PDB file of C-alpha atoms in Angstrom:
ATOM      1  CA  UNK A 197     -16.449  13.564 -11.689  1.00 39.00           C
ATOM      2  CA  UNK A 198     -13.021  11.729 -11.289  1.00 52.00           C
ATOM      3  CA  UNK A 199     -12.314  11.787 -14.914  1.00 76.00           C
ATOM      4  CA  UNK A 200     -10.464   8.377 -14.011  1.00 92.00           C
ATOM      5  CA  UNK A 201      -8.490   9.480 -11.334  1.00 95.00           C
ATOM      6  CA  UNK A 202      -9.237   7.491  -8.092  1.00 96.00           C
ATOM      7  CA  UNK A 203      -6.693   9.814  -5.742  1.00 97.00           C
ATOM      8  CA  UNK A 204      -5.573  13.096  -6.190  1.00 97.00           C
ATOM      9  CA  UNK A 205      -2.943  14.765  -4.037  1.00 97.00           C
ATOM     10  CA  UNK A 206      -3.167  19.062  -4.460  1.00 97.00           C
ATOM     11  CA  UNK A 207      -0.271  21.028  -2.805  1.00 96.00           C
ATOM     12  CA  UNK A 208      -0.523  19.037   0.413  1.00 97.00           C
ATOM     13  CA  UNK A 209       2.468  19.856   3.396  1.00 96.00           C
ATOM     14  CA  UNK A 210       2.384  18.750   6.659  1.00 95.00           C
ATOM     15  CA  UNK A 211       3.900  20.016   9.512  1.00 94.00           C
ATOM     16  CA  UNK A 212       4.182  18.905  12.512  1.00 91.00           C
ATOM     17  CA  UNK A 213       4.183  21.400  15.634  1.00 87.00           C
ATOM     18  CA  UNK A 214       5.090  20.954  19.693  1.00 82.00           C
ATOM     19  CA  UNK A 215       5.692  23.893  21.836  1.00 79.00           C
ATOM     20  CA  UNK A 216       9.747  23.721  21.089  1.00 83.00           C
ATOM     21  CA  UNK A 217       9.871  22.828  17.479  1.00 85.00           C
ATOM     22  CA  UNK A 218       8.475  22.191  14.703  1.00 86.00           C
ATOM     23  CA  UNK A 219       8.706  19.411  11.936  1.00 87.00           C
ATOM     24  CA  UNK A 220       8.298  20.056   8.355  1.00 92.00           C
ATOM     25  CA  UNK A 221       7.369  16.415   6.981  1.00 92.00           C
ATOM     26  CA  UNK A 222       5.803  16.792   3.745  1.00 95.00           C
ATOM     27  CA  UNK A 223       6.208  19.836   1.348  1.00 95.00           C
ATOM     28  CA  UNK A 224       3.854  20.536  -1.499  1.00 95.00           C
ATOM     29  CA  UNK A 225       3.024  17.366  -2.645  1.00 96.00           C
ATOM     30  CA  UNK A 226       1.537  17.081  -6.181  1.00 97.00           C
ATOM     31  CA  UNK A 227       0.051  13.595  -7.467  1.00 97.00           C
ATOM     32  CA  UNK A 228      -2.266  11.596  -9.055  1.00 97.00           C
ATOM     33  CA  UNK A 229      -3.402   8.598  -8.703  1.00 97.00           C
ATOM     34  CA  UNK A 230      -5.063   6.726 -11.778  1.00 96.00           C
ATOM     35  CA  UNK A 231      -8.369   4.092 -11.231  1.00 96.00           C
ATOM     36  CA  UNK A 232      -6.791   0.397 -11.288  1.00 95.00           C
ATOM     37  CA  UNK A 233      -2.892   1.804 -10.958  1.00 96.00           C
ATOM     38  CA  UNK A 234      -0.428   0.513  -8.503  1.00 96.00           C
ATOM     39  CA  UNK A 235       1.944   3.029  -7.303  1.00 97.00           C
ATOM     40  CA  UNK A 236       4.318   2.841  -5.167  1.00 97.00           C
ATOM     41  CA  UNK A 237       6.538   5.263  -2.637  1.00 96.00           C
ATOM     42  CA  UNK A 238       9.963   5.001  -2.117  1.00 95.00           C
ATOM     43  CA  UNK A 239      12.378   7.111   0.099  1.00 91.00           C
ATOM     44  CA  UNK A 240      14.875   7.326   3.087  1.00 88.00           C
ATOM     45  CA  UNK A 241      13.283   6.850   6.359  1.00 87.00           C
ATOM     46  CA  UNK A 242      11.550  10.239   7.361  1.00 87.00           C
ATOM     47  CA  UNK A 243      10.556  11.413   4.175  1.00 90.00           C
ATOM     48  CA  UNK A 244       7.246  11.669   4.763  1.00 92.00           C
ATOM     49  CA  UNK A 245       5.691   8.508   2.986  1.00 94.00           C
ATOM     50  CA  UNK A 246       3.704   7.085   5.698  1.00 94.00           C
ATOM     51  CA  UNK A 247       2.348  10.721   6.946  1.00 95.00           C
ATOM     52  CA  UNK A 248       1.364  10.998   3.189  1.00 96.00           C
ATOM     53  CA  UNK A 249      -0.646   7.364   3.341  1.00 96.00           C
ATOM     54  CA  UNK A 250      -2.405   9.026   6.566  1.00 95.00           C
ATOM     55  CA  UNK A 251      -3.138  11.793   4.957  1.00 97.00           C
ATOM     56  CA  UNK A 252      -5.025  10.170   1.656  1.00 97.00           C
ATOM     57  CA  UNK A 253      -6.730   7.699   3.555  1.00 96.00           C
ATOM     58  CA  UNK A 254      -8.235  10.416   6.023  1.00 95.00           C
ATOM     59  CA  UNK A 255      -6.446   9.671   9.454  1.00 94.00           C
ATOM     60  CA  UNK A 256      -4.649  12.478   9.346  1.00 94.00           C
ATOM     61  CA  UNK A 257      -5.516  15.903   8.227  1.00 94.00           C
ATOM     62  CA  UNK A 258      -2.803  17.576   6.438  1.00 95.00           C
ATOM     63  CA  UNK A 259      -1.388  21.296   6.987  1.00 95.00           C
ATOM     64  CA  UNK A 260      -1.996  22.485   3.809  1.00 96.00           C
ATOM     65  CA  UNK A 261      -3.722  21.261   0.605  1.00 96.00           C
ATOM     66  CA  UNK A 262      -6.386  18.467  -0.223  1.00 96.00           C
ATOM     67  CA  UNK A 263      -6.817  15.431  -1.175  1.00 97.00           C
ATOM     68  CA  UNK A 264      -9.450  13.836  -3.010  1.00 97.00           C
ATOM     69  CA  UNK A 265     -10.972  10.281  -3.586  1.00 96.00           C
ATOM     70  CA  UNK A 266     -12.974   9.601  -6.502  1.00 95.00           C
ATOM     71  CA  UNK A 267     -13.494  13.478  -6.716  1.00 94.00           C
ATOM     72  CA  UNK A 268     -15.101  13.927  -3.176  1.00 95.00           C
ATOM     73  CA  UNK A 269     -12.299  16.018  -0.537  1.00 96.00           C
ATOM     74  CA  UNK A 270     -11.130  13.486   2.085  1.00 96.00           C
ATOM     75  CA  UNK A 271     -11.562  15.056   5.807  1.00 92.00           C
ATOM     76  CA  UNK A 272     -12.044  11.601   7.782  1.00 93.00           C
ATOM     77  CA  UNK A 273     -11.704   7.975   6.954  1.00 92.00           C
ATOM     78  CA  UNK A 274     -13.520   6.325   3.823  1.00 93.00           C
ATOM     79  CA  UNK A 275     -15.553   3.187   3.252  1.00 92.00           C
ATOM     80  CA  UNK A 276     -14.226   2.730   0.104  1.00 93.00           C
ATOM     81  CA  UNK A 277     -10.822   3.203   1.250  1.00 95.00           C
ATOM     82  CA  UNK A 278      -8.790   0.248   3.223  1.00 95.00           C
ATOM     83  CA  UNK A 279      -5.275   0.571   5.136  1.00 93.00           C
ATOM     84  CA  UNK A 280      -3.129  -2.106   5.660  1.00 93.00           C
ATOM     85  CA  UNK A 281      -0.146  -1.627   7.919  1.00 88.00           C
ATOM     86  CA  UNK A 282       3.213  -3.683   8.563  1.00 87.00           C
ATOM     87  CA  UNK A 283       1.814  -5.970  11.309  1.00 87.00           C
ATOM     88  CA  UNK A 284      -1.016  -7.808  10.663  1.00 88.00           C
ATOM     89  CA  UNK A 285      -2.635  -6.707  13.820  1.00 90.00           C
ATOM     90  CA  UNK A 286      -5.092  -9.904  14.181  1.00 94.00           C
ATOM     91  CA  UNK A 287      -7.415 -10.308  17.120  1.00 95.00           C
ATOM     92  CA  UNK A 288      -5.945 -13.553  18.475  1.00 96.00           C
ATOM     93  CA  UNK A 289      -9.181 -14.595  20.108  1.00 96.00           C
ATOM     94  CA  UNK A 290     -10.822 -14.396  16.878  1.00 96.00           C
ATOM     95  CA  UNK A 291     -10.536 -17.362  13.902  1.00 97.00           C
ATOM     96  CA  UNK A 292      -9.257 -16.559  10.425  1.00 97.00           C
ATOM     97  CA  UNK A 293     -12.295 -16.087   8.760  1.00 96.00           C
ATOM     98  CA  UNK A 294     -13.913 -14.089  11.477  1.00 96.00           C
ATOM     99  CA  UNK A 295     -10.592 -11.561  11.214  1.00 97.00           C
ATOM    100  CA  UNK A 296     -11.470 -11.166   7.780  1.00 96.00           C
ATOM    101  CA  UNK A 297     -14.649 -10.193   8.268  1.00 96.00           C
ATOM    102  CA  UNK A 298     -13.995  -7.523  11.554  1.00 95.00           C
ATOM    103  CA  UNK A 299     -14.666  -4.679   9.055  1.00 94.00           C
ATOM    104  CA  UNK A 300     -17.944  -6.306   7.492  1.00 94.00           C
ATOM    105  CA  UNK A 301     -18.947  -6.169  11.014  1.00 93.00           C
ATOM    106  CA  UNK A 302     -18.009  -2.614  11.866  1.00 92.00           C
ATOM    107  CA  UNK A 303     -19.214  -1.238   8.533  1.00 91.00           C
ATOM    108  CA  UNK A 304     -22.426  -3.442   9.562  1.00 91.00           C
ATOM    109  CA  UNK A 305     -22.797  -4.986   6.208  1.00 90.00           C
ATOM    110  CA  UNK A 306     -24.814  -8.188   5.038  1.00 90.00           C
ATOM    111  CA  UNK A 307     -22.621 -11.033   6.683  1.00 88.00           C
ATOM    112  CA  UNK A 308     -24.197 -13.729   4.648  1.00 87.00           C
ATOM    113  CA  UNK A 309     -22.592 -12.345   1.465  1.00 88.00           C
ATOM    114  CA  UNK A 310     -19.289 -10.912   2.751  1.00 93.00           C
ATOM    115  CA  UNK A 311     -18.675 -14.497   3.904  1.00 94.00           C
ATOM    116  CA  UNK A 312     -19.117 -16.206   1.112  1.00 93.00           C
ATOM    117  CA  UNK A 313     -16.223 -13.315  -0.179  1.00 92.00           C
ATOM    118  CA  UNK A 314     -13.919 -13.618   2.373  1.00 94.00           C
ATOM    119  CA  UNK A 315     -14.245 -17.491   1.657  1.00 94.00           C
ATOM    120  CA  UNK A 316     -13.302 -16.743  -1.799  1.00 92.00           C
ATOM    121  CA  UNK A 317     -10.186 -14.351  -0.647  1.00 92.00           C
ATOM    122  CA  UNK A 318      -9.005 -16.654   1.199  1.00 93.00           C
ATOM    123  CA  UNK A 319      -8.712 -19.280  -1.043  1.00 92.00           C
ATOM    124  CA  UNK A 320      -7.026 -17.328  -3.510  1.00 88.00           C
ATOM    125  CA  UNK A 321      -4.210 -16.177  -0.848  1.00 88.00           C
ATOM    126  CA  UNK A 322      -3.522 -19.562  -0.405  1.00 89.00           C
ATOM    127  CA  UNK A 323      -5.653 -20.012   3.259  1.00 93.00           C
ATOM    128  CA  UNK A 324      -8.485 -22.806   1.694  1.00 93.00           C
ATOM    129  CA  UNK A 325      -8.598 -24.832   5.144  1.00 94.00           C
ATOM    130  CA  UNK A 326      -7.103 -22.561   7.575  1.00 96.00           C
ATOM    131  CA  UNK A 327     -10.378 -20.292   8.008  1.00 96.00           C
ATOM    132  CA  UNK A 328     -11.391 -21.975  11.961  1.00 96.00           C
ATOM    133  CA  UNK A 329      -7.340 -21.373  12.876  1.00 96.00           C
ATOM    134  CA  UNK A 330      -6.497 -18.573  15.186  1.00 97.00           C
ATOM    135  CA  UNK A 331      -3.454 -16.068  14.569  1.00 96.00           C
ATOM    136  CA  UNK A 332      -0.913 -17.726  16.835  1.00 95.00           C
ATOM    137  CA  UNK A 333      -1.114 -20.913  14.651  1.00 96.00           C
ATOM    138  CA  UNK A 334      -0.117 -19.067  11.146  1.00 95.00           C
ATOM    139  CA  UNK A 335       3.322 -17.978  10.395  1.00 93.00           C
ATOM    140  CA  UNK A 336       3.968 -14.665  10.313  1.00 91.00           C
ATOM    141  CA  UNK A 337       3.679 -14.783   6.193  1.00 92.00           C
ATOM    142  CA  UNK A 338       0.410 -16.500   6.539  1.00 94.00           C
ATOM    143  CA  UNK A 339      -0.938 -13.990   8.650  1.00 94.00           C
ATOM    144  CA  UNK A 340      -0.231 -10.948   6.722  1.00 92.00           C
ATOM    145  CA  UNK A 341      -2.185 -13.076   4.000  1.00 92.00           C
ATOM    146  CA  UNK A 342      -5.225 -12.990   6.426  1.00 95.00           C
ATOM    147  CA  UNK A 343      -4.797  -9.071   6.911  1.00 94.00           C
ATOM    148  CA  UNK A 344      -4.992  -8.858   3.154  1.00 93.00           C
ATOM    149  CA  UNK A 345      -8.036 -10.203   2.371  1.00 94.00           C
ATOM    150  CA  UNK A 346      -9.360  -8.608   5.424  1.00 95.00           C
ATOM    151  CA  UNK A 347      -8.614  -5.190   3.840  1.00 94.00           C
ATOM    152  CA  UNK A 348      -9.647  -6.573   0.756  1.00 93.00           C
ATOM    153  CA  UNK A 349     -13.102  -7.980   1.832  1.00 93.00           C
ATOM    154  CA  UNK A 350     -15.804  -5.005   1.799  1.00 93.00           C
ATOM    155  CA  UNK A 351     -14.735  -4.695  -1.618  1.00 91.00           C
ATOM    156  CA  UNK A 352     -12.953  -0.889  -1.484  1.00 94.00           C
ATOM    157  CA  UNK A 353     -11.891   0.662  -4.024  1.00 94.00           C
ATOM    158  CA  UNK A 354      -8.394   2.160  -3.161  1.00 96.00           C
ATOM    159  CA  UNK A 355      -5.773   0.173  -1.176  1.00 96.00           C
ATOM    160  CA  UNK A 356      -3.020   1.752   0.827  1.00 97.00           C
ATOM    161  CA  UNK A 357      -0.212  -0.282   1.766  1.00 96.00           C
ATOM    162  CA  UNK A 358       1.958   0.836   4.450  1.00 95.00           C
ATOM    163  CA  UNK A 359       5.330  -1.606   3.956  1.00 92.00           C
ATOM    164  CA  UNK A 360       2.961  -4.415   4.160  1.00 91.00           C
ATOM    165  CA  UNK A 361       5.815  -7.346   3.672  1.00 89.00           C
ATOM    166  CA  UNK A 362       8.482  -5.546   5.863  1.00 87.00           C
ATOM    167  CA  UNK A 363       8.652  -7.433   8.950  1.00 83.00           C
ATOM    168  CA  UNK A 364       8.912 -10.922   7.107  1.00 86.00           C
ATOM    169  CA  UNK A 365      11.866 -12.654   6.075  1.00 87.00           C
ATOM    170  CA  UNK A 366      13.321 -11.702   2.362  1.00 85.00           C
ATOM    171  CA  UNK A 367      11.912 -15.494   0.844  1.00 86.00           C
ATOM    172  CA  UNK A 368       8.321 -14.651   2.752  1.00 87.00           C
ATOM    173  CA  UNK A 369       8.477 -11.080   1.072  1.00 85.00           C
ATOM    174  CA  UNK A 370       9.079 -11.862  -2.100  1.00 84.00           C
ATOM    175  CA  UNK A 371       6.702 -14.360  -2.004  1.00 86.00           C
ATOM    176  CA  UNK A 372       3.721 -12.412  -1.144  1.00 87.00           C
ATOM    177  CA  UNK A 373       4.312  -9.674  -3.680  1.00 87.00           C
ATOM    178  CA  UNK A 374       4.431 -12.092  -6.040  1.00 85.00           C
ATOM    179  CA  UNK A 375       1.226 -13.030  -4.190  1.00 86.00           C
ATOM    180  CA  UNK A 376      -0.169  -9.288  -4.213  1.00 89.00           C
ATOM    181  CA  UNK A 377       0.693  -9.212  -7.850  1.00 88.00           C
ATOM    182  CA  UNK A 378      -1.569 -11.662  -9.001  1.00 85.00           C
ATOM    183  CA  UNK A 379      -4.385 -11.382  -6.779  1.00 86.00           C
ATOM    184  CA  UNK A 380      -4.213  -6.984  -7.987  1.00 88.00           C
ATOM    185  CA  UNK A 381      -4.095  -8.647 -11.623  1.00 86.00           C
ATOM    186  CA  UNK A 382      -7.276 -10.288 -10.931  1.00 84.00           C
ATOM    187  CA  UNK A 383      -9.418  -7.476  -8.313  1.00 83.00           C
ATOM    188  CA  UNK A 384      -7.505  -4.508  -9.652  1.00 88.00           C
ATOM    189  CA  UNK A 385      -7.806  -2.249  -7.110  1.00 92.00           C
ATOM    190  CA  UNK A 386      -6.147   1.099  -6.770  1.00 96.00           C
ATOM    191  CA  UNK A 387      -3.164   0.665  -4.886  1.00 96.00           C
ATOM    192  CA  UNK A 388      -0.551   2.777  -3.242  1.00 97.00           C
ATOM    193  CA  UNK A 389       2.122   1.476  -1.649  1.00 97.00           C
ATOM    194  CA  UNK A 390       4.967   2.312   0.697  1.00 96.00           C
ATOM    195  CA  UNK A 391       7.731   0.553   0.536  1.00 94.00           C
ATOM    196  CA  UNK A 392      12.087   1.094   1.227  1.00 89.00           C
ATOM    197  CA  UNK A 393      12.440  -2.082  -0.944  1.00 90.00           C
ATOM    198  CA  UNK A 394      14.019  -1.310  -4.287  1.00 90.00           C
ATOM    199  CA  UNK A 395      13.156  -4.844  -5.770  1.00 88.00           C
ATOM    200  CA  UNK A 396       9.801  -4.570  -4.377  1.00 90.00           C
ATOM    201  CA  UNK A 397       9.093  -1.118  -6.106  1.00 92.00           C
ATOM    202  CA  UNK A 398      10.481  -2.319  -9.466  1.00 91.00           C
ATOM    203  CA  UNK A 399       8.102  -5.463  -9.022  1.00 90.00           C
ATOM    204  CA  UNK A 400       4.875  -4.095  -8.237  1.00 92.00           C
ATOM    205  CA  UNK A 401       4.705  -0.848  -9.925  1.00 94.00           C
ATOM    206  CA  UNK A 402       2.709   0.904 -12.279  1.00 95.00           C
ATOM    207  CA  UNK A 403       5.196   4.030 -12.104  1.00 97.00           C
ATOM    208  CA  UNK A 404       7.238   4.346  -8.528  1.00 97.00           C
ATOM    209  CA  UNK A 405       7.247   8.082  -6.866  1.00 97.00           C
ATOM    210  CA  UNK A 406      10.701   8.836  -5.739  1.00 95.00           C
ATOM    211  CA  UNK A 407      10.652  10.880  -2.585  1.00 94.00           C
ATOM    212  CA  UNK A 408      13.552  13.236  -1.250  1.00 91.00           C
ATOM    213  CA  UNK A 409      14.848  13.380   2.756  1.00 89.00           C
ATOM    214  CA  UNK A 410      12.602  15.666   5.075  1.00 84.00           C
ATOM    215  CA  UNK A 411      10.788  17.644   3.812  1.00 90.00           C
ATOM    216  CA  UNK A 412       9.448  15.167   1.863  1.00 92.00           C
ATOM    217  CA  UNK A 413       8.925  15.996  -1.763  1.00 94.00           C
ATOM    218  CA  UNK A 414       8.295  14.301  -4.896  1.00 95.00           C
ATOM    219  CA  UNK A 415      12.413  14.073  -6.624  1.00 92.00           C
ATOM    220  CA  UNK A 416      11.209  12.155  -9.581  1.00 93.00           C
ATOM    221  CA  UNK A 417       8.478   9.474 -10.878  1.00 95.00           C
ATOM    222  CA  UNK A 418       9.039   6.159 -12.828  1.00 95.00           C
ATOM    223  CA  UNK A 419       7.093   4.688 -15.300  1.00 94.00           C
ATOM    224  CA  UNK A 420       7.685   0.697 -14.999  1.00 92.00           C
ATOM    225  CA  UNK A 421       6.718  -0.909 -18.577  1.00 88.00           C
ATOM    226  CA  UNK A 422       7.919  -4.329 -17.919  1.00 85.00           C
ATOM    227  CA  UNK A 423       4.539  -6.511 -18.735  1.00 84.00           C
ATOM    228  CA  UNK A 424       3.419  -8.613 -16.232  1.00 82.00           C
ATOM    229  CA  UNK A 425       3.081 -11.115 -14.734  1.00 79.00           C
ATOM    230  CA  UNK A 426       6.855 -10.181 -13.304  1.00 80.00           C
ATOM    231  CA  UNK A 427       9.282 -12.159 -11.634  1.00 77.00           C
ATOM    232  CA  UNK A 428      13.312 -11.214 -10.284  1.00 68.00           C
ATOM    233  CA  UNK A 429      14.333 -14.609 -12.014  1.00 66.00           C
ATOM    234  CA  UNK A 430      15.566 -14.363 -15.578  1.00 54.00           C
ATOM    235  CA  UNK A 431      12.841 -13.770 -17.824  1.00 60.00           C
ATOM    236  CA  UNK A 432      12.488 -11.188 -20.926  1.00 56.00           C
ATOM    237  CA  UNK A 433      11.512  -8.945 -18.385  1.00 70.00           C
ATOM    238  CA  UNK A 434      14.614  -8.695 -15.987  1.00 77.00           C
ATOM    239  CA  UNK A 435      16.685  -5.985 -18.500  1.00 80.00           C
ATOM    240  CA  UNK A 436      13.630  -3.491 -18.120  1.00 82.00           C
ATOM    241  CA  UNK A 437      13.355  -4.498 -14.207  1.00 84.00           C
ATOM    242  CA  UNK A 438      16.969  -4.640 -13.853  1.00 86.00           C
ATOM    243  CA  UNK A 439      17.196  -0.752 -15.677  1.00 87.00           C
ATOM    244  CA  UNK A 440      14.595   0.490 -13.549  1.00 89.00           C
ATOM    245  CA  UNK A 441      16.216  -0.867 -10.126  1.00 89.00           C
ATOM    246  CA  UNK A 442      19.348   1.059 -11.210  1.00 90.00           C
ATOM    247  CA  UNK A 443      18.452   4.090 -11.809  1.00 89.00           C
ATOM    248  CA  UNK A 444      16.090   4.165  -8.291  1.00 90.00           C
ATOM    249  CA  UNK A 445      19.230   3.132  -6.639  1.00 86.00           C
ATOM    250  CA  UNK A 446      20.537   6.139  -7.909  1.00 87.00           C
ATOM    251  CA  UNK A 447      18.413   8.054  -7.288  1.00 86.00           C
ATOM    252  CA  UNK A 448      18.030   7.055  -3.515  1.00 83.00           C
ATOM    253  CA  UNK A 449      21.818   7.281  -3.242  1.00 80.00           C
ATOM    254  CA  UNK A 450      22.268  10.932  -5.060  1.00 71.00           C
ATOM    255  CA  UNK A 451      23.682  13.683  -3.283  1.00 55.00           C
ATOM    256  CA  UNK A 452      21.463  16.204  -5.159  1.00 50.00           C
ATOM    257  CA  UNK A 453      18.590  13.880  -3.873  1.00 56.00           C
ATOM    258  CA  UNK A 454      20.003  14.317  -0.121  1.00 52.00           C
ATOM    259  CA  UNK A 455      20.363  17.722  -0.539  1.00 48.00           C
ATOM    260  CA  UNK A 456      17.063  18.749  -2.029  1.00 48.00           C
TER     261      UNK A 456
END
C-alpha cells in the first residue's frame, strides 16, 4: 500500500565512478512525494536534480537506497511513469497527432481510444487544428505543447519534468506554466519538476525542495500556500508568491547553502 504517497525517495546517493575519479552527485536523499502534488527541484547546476529525476523514473539505478512508486521498488522504467525532457525531441517525419501517440504505440495500447485522448490533449494545450502539421512548422513553444500531451497521453500517473520550458524564450515560458498549471488543475497528476527558475518554482509548486551544490542534498523544503489559479501579475496572491521567491533566492544565494 502507498498510504497516498505516489513517490518515495529512501536514503538514495549516487556516485558516479571512472577509473581516475569519482563523483559524488547525490547524498542521502530523503523525500516524499504525495498522490496529485506538484513538487518542484531547485538548485545550482550540478546538484544532482536531474540524476535524481533518472533515478525515480527508473533510467538510472542509484548507488545506494530505493525508490518506490505507488509502493512497488523502481529497478527499470514504469508504464505509469512519463519523462519529459527540455527539448521536445519530435520525430519530424511524423504529424502532431501521430507524435502524441509514439508511446500508445510502443506500450501497444488500443489506438482507437488513445486517439480520441490525444485529440482531447491537444485541444486543451491549445493545438485544435494543428494535429496533420509536422514539427518544423510549430514554434518552438508549440512544440513543447505537443511533447506534453504526448507524455500525458497513456494516462500515467506520475510526471517528471526535466526543465521542460528552459530552452524557450522568458514570454513562451511563462506562458506554458501558466499552461501546465491549468491543464495539472484539471488531470492532476503527480508531478515533479526540475527547474533553476525561481519564478517558475514559486508558480507551480505544491512545496519546492531546495537542493545544496554537489553532493546534492536536500537544504530545505517550501510549502507554497498561495491558492491557485496563480499568476506573477498583481493579484491577492503576489505577497505570498513574492515571500516565497525571496526567501528561495536566499536560500540559493547563502553561503551556508554553498558550503554544505
Amino acid at each position: 500500500m502507498s498510504d497516498g504517497i505516489a513517490i518515495s525517495v529512501d536514503s538514495v546517493s549516487q556516485v558516479f565512478r571512472t577509473r581516475r575519479q569519482s563523483l559524488h552527485a547525490l547524498d542521502d536523499i530523503e523525500l516524499e512525494v504525495r498522490d496529485g502534488e506538484f513538487v518542484t527541484l531547485v538548485g545550482r547546476s550540478g546538484c544532482g536534480k536531474s540524476t535524481l529525476l533518472r533515478i525515480i523514473a527508473g533510467l538510472l539505478p542509484a548507488s545506494a537506497g530505493k525508490v518506490r512508486v505507488h509502493g512497488a521498488r523502481v529497478d527499470a522504467p514504469r508504464r505509469d511513469v512519463s519523462l519529459m525532457f527540455q527539448r521536445a525531441a519530435l520525430l519530424p517525419w511524423r504529424s502532431v497527432i501521430d507524435n502524441v501517440l509514439l508511446p500508445v504505440e510502443i506500450l501497444k495500447l488500443d489506438a482507437r481510444v488513445h486517439r480520441a485522448r490525444a485529440e482531447e490533449l491537444l485541444a486543451l494545450a491549445g493545438l485544435e487544428g494543428f494535429e496533420g502539421r509536422k514539427p518544423y512548422e510549430l514554434s518552438g513553444g508549440m512544440q513543447q505543447r505537443v511533447a506534453l500531451c504526448r507524455a500525458l497521453v497513456h494516462d500515467p500517473s506520475v510526471l517528471l519534468m526535466d526543465e521542460p520550458f528552459a530552452a524557450l524564450d522568458a514570454l513562451t515560458r511563462e506562458e506554458l506554466s501558466l499552461e501546465l498549471q491549468r491543464i495539472w488543475g484539471e488531470h492532476r497528476k503527480t508531478i515533479v519538476f526540475v527547474t533553476h527558475s525561481i519564478q517558475e518554482a514559486t508558480l507551480l509548486a505544491d512545496r519546492i525542495v531546495v537542493m545544496s551544490p554537489r553532493p546534492g542534498r536536500i537544504a530545505r523544503i517550501l510549502e507554497v500556500n498561495a491558492p491557485r489559479p496563480r499568476s506573477l501579475g498583481l493579484t491577492a496572491r503576489a505577497e505570498e508568491l513574492d515571500r516565497i521567491s525571496a526567501e528561495l533566492h536566499e536560500l540559493l544565494f547563502a553561503r551556508e547553502l554553498q558550503a554544505t
